[in-house]
Coordinates of C-alpha atoms in Angstrom, one line a residue:
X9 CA 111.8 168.3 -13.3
X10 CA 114.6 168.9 -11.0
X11 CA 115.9 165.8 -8.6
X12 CA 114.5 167.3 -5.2
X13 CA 111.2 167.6 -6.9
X14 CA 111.3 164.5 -8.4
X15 CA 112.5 162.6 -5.0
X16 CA 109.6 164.3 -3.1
X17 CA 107.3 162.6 -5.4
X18 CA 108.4 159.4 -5.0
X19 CA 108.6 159.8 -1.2
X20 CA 104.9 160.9 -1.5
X21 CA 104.0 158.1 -3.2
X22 CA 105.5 155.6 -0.9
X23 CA 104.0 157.6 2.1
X24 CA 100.5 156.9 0.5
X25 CA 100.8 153.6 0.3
X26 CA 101.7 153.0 3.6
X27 CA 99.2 154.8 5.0
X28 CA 96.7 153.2 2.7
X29 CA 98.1 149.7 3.9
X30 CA 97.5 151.2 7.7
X31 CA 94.6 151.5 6.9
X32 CA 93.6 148.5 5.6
X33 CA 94.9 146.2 8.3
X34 CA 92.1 148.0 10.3
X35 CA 88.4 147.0 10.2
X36 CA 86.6 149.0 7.4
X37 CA 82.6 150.5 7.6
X38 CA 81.4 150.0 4.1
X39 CA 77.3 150.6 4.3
X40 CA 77.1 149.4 7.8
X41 CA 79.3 146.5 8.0
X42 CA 82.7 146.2 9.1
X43 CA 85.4 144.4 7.1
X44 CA 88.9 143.4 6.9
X45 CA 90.2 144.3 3.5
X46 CA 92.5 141.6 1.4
X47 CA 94.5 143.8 -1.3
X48 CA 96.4 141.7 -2.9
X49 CA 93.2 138.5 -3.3
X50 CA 90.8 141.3 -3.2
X51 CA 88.6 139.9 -1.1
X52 CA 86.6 141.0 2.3
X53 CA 85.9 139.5 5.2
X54 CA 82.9 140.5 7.7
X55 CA 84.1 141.5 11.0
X56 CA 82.7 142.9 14.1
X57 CA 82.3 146.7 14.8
X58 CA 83.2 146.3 18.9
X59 CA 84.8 142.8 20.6
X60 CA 82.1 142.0 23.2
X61 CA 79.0 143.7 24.3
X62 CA 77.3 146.6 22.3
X63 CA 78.2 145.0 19.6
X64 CA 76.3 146.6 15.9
X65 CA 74.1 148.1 18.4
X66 CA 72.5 150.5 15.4
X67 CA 72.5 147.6 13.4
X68 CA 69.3 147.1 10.9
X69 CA 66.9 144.6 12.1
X70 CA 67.4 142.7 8.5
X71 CA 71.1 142.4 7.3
X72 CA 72.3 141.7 4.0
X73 CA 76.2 140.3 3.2
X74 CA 76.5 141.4 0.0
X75 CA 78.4 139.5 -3.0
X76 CA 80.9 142.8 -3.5
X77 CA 81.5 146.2 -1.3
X78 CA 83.8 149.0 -2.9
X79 CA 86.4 150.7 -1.0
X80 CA 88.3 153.5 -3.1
X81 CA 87.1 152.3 -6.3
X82 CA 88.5 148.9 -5.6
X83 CA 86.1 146.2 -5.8
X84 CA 86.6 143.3 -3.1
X85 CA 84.3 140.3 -3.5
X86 CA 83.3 139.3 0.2
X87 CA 84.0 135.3 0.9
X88 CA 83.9 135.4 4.7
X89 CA 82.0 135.7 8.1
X90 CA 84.5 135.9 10.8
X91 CA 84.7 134.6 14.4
X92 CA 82.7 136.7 16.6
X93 CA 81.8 139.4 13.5
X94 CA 77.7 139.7 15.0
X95 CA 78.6 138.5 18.7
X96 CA 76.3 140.1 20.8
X97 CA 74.3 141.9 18.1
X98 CA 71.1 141.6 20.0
X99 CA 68.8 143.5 17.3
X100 CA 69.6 141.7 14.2
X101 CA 66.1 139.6 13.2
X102 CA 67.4 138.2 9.9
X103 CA 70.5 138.0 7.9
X104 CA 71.2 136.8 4.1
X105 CA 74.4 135.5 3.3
X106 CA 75.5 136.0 -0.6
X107 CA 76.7 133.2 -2.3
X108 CA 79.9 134.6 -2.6
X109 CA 80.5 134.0 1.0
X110 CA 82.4 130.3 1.4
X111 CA 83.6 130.2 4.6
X112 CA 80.8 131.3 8.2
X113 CA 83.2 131.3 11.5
X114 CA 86.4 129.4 12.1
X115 CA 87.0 125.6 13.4
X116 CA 87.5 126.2 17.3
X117 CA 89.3 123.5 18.6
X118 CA 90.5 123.4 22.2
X119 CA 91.7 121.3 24.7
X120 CA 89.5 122.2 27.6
X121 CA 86.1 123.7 28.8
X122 CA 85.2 127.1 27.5
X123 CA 82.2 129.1 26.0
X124 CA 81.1 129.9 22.8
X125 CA 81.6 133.8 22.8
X126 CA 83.9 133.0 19.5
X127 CA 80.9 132.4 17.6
X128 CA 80.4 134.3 14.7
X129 CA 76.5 134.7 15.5
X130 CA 77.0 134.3 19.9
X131 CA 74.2 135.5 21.6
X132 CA 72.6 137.3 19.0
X133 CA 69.1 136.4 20.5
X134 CA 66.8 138.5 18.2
X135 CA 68.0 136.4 14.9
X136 CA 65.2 134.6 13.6
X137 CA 65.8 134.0 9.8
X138 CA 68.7 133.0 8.1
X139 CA 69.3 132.8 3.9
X140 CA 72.7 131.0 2.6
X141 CA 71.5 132.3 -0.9
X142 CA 71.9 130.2 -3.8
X143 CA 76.0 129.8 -4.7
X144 CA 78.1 127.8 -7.1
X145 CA 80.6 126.9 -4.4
X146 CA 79.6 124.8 -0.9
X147 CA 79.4 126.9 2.0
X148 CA 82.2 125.9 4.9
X149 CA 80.8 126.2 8.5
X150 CA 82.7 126.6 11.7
X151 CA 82.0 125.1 15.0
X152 CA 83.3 125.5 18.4
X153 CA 84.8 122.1 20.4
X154 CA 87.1 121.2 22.9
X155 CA 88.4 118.2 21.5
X156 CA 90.2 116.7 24.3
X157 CA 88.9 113.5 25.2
X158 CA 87.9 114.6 28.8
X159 CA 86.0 115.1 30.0
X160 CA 84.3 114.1 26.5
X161 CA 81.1 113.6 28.5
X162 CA 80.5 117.3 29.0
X163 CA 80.5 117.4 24.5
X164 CA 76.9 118.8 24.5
X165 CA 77.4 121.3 27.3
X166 CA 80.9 122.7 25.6
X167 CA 80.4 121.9 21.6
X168 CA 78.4 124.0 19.8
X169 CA 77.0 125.0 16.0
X170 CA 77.2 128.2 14.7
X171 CA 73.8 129.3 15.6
X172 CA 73.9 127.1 19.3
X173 CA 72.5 130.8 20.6
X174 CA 70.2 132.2 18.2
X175 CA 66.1 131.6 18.1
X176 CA 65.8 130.6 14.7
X177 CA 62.4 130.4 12.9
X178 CA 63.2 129.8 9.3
X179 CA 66.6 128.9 7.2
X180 CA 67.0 128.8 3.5
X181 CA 69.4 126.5 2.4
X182 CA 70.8 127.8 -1.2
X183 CA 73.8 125.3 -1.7
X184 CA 75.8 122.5 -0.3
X185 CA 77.3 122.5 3.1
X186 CA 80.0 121.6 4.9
X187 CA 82.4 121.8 8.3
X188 CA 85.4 122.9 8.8
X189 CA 86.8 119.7 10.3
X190 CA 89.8 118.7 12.7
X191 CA 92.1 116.3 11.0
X192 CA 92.0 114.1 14.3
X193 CA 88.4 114.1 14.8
X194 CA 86.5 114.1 11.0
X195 CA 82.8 115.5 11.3
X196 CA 81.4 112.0 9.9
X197 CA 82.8 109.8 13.0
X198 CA 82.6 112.6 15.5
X199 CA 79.3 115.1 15.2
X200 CA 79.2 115.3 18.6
X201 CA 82.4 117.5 18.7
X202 CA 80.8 119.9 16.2
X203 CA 77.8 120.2 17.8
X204 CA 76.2 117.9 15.9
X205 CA 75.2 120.6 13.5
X206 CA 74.7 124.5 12.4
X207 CA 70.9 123.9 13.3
X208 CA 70.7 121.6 15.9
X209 CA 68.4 121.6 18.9
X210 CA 66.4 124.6 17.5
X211 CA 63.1 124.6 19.5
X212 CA 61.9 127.3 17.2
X213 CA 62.7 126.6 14.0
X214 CA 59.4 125.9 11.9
X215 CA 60.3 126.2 8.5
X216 CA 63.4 124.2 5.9
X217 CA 63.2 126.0 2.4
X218 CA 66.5 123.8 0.5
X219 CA 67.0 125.2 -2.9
X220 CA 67.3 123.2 -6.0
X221 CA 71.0 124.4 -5.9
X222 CA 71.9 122.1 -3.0
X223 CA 72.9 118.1 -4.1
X224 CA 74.1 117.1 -0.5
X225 CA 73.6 118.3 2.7
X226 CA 75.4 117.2 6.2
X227 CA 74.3 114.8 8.4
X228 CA 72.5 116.0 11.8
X229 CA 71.8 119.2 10.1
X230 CA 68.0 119.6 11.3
X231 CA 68.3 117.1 14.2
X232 CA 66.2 117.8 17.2
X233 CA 64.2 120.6 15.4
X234 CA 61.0 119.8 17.7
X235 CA 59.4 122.5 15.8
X236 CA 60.1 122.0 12.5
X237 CA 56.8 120.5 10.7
X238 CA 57.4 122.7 6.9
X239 CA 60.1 121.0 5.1
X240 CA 60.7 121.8 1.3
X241 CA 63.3 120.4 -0.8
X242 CA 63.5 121.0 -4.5
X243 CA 65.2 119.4 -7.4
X244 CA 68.5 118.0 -6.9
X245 CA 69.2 116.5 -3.8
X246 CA 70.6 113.0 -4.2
X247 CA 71.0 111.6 -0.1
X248 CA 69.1 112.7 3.2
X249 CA 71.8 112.0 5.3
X250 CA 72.1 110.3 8.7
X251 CA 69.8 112.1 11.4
X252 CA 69.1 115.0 9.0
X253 CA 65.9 115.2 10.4
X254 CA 65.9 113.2 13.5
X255 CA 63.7 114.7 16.2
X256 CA 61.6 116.9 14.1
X257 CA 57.9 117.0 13.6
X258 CA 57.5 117.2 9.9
X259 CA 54.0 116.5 9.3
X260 CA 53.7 116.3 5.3
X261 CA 57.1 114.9 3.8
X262 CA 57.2 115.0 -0.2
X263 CA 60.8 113.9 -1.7
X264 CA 62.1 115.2 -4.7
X265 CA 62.4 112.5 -7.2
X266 CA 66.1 113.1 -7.2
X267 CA 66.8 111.8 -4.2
X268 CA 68.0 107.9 -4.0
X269 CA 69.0 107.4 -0.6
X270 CA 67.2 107.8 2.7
X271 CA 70.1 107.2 5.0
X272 CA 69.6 105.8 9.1
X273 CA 67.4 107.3 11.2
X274 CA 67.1 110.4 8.3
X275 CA 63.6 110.6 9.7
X276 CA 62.9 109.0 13.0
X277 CA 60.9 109.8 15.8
X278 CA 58.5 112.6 13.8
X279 CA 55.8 112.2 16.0
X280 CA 53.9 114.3 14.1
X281 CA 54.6 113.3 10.8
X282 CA 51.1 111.8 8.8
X283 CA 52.2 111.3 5.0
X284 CA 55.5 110.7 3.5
X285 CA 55.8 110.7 -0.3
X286 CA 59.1 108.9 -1.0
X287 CA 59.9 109.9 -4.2
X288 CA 60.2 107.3 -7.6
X289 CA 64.3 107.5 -6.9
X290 CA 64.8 106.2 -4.1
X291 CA 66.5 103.2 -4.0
X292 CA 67.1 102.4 -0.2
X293 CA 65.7 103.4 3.1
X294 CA 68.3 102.5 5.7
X295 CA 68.1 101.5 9.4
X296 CA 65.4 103.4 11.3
X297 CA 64.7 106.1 8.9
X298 CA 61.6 106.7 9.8
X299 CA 61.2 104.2 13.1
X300 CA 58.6 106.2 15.8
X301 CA 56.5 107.9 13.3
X302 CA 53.7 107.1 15.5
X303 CA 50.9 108.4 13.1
X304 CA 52.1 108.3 10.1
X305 CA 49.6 106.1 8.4
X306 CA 50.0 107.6 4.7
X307 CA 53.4 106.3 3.1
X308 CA 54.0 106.1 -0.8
X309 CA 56.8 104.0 -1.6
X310 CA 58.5 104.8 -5.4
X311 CA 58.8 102.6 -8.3
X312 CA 62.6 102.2 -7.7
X313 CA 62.7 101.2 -4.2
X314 CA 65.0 97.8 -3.8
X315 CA 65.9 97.8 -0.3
X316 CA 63.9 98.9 3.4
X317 CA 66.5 99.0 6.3
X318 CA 66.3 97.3 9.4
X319 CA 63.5 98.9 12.1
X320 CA 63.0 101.7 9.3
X321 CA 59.6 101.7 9.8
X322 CA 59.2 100.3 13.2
X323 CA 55.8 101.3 15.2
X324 CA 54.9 103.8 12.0
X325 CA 51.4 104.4 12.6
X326 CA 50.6 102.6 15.6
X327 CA 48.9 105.2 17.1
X328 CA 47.2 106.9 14.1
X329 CA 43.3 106.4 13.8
X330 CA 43.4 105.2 10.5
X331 CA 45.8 103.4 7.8
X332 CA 46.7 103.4 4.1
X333 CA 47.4 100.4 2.9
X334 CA 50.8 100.5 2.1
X335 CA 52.3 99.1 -1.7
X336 CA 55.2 97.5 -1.6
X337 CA 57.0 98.2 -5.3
X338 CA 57.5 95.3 -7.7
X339 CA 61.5 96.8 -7.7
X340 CA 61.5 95.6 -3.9
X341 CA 63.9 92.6 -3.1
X342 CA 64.9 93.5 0.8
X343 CA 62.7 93.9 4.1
X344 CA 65.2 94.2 7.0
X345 CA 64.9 92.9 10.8
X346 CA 62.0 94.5 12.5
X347 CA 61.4 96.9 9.5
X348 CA 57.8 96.9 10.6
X349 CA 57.8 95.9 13.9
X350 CA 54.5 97.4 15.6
X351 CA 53.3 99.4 13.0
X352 CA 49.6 100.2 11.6
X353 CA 49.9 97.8 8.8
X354 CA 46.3 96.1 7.9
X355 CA 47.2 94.1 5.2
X356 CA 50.7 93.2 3.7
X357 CA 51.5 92.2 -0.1
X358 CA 55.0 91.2 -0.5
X359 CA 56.6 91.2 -4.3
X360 CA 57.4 88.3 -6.3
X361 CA 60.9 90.1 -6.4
X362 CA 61.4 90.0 -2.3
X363 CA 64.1 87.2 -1.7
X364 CA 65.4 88.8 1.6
X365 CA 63.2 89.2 4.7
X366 CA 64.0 90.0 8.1
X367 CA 63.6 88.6 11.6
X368 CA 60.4 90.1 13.3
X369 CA 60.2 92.1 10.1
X370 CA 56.4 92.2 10.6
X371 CA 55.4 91.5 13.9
X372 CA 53.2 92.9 16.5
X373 CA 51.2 94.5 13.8
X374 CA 48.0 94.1 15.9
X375 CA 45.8 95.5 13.1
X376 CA 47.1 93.2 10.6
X377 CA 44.6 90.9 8.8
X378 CA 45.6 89.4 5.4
X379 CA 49.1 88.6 4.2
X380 CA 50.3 87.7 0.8
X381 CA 54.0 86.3 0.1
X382 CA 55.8 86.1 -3.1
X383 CA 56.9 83.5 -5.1
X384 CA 60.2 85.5 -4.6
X385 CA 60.8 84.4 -0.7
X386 CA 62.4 81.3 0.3
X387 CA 62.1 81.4 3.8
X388 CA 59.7 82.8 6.6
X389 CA 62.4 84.3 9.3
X390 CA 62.1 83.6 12.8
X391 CA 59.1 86.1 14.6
X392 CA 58.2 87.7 10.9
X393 CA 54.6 87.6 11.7
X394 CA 54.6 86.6 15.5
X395 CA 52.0 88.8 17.4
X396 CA 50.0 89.9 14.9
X397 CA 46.6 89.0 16.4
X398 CA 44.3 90.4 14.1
X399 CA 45.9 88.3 11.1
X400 CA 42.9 85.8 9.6
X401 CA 43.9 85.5 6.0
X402 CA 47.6 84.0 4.9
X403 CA 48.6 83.2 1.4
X404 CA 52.2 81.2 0.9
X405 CA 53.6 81.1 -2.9
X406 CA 55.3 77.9 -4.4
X407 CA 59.1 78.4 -4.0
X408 CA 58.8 79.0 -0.3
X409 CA 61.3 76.4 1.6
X410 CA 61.5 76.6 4.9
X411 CA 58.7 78.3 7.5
X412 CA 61.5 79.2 11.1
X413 CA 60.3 79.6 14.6
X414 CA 57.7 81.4 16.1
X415 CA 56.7 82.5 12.6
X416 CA 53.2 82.5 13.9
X417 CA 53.4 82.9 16.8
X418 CA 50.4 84.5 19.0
X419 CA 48.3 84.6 15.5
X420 CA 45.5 84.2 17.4
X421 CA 42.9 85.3 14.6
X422 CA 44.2 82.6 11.9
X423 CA 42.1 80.0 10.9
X424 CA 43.3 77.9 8.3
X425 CA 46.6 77.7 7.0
X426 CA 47.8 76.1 3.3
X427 CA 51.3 75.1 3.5
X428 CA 52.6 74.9 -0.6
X429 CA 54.6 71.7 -1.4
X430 CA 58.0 73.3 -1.8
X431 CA 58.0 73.7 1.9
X432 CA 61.2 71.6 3.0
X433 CA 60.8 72.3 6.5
X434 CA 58.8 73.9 9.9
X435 CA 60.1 75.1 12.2
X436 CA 63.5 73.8 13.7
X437 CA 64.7 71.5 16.4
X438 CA 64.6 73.3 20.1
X439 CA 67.0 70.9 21.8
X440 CA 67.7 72.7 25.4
X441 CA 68.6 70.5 28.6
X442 CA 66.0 72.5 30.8
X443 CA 62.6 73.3 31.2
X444 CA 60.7 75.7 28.9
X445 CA 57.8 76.8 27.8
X446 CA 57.0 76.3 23.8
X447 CA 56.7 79.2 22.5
X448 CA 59.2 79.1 19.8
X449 CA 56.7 77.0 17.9
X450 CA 56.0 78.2 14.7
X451 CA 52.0 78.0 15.3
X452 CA 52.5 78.7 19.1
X453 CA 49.2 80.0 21.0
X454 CA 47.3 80.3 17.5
X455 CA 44.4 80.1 19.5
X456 CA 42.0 79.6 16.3
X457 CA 43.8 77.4 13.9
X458 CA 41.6 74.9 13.0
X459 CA 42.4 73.7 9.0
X460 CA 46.3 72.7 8.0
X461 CA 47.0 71.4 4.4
X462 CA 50.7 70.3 3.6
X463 CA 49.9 70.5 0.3
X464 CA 51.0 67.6 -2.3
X465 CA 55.2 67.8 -3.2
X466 CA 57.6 65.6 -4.0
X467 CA 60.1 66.2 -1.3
X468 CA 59.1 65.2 2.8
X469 CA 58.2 67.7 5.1
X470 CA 60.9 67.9 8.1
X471 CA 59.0 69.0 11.5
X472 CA 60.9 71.0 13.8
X473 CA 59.4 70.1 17.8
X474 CA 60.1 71.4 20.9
X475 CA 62.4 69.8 23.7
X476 CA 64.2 69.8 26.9
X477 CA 66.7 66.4 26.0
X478 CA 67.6 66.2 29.3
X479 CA 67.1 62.6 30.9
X480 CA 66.0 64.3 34.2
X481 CA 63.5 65.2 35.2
X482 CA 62.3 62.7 32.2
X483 CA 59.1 62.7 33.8
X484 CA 57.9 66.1 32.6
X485 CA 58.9 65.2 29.3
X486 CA 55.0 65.6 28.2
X487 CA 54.6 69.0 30.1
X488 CA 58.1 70.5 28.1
X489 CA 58.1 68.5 25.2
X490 CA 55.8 69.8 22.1
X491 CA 54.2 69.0 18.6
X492 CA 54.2 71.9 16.5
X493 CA 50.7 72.7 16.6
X494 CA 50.5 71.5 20.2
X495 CA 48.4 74.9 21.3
X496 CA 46.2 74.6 18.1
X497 CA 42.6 73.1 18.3
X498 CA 43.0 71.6 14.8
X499 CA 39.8 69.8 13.5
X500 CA 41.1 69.4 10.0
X501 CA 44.4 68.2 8.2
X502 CA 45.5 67.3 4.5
X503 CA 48.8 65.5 4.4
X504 CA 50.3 66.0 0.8
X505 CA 53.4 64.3 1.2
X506 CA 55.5 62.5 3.7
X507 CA 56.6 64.0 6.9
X508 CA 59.6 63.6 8.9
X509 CA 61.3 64.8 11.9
X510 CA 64.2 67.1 12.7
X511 CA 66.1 64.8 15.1
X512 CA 68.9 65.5 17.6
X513 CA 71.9 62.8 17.0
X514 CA 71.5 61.2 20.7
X515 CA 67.6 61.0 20.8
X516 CA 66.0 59.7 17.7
X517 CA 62.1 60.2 16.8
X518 CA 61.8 56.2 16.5
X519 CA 63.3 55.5 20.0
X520 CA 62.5 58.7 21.8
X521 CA 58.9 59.9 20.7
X522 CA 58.1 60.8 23.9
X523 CA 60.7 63.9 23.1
X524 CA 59.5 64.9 20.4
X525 CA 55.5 65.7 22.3
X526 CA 55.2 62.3 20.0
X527 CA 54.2 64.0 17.0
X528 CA 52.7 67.3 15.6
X529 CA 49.3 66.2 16.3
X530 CA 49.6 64.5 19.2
X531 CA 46.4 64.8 21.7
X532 CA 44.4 66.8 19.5
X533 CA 40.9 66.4 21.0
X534 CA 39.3 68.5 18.3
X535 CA 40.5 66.8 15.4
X536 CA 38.0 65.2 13.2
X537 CA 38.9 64.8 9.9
X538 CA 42.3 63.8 8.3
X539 CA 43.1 63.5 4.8
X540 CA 46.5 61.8 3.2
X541 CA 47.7 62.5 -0.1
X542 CA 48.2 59.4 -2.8
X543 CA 51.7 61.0 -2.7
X544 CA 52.1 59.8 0.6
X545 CA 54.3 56.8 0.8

């Protein structure tokens, strides 16, 4: 081979390449879909045929992102979706997205106003179903923000999720997914800069398949999903994140026993939710997880459950016709504030195991009418069963201390009451220097009460009472000043043991009775019979 010949071949050869390489750095048709070619990873990204309108006009109704496409014999595995690649695809109606694909869209972040025309899926109004098919690797989601700080009041007007613009009916969810996130503004402290989520607000969307590939999900993924009442999750998901499902209407909810955590409000305000099958791992149900299930009256609590968040069940099933009665697990050792507050509850059994309860945890349960307590509980929080006017039947376990404030209170069903002797006190001492009215009583406006036993113990009984201390108007100190069952018309009481008096360190019981409403059972007109205890010194 000569040197002229040998030199053309070369220069050929060089030639090719470089128009190879043109050609490349251009957008490539491979069945249908445009992509931008990576030689050297080998790897191809899904781009858009025409920036702006028109965009995949001739587009197939049902779109598949394949795992691989071949250009030239070369195989290139495809791991992206870019910005604006189906922008104004208006006759797309479903896509699947292979699990080779790890990144959907770039993280937009601007300083000021704009649209959302940089979304990978903008305005593609036709797209109803969506597949992230099952994958090894999480899934990475863009987002489009503004990020400045102002106006940050205009965040829901300018931030928006990937599919802000589409009318979605149905997602599959085949692995774990994440967000692109701004290193000022993380997607855990911030979600309203990301739009809270891929899915959220979807007035559409009816149906969440999430595949036994997926172990965690985002929080706010499903939030405001009005639609939404199918929900299946399979197998391995450990956490239902904050607001996953806030704003939805679920109506059936079955947990996979993997999960352990229902995190705050996961589940609130599903009107139309009716059952909820827990699951036997969960451990704990934060704050509000399911508060405003109005009619759910059908919950089954699992064997491992140790701790209910506070409000997390607040007015569940008030409004439903009918009521479950509701098992609280033997595993159970927390009840937070208001964790019931106004729900459906009929009857209540709480677990030797339940040391912690919380304020108003039970109360205004108007269709409450027997309670049990453990042996667990020490003390009877302030409100826990105020309001519940159906309640007749109360059982207290030995190892209960101290009964607070208005624990009672406007118990107007509630007849008798047997108070065990490890009770140390009732009530507290409501020293104020103003007129009030009394009904921080433990037993205030029990309306019915007739029967008290302080059963027999060796330690007194302290008595909180209710008082104004003030010396003027001393006057009205019978008007202000209360027993503690001053609004009870008692016609029976056993006294097991020896009772004294909380007692405020200016006005003493002995010199001041008059403060005091003179004692428990002062001016009871209805009160015929009265028993004391040998134990009573």
């Amino acid at each position: 081979m000569n040197k002229s010949k040998c030199l053309f071949m070369r220069l050929a050869l060089i030639i090719g390449l470089i128009v190879q390489s043109a050609l490349l750095q251009a957008s490539t048709l491979i069945d249908g879909l445009y992509y931008d070619l990576d030689t050297s990873n080998r790897t191809a990204t899904v781009t858009y045929e025409v920036d702006g309108a028109g965009n995949y006009a001739s587009l197939s109704a049902n779109v598949k992102i394949p795992e691989n496409v071949v250009y030239n014999g070369v195989t290139f595995t495809v791991t992206k979706i870019a910005d604006k690649a189906f922008a104004n695809c208006t006759v797309m109606e479903s896509i699947s997205i292979s699990g080779s694909v790890a990144q959907v869209g770039n993280l937009q972040w601007w300083k000021y106003k704009m649209d959302s025309s940089e979304l990978p899926f903008y305005n593609c109004t036709s797209l109803k179903r969506v597949r992230f098919e099952d994958g090894v690797q999480p899934i990475v989601l863009g987002s489009h923000n503004y990020g400045g700080t102002s106006p940050s009041q205009d965040y829901l007007a300018y931030n928006k999720g990937l599919f802000s613009s589409c009318p979605l009916e149905e997602v599959y969810v085949g692995r774990n997914i994440t967000y692109l996130e701004n290193v000022d503004y993380s997607f855990e402290a911030n979600p309203q800069y990301y739009g809270y989520s891929a899915f959220y607000n979807q007035p559409k969307l009816a149906k969440i398949t999430i595949s036994p590939s997926v172990t965690d999900i985002p929080s706010y993924l499903f939030k405001d999903c009005k639609n939404l009442v199918n929900l299946k999750i399979s197998g391995s998901l450990v956490k239902i994140p904050e607001h996953a499902f806030d704003g939805c209407n679920i109506s059936s909810l079955i947990l996979p026993n993997s999960v352990e955590t229902i995190s705050d409000y996961a589940f609130t305000n599903n009107v139309g939710m009716k059952s909820a099958n827990i699951g036997t791992a969960v451990k704990i149900i934060g704050n509000n997880a399911f508060s405003g299930c109005t009619v759910l009256a059908d919950i089954t609590l699992g064997t491992s459950l140790q701790s209910i968040g506070n409000e997390a069940f607040m007015s569940v099933g008030s409004l439903a016709t009918s009521w479950k009665s509701l098992i609280f697990p033997e595993s159970l050792t927390s009840i937070g504030n208001k964790a019931f507050y106004g729900s459906g509850l009929t009857d209540i059994t709480i677990p030797n195991k339940v040391s912690s309860l919380g304020e108003s945890c039970f109360a205004e349960n108007k269709n409450l009418q027997t309670v049990f307590v453990g042996r667990g509980c020490q003390i009877l929080p302030k409100n826990i069963f105020s309001g519940c006017s159906s309640l007749k039947q109360v059982q207290l376990s030995a190892g209960l201390l101290t009964i607070d404030d208005a624990v009672f209170a406007n118990c107007t069903a509630i007849e008798s009451i047997s108070i065990p002797g490890t009770v140390a006190q009732v009530g507290n001492l409501q020293w104020w220097k103003y007129k009030m009215d009394s009904s921080e009583l433990p037993f205030y406006n029990c309306t019915s009460l007739k029967r008290v036993r302080f059963e027999d113990g060796v330690q007194p009984i302290v008595l909180g009472s209710h008082n104004y201390g003030g010396t003027s108007p001393s006057q009205d100190y019978l008007a202000y000043n209360k027993g503690l069952f001053s609004s009870c018309p008692l016609e029976e009481v056993y006294v097991g043991r020896n009772i004294t008096y909380l007692e405020n360190v200016d006005y003493s019981f002995e010199a001041n009775p008059q403060y005091y409403g003179y004692s428990a059972f002062y001016n009871q007109p209805k009160l015929a019979k009265i028993t004391i205890s040998p134990s009573v010194t």
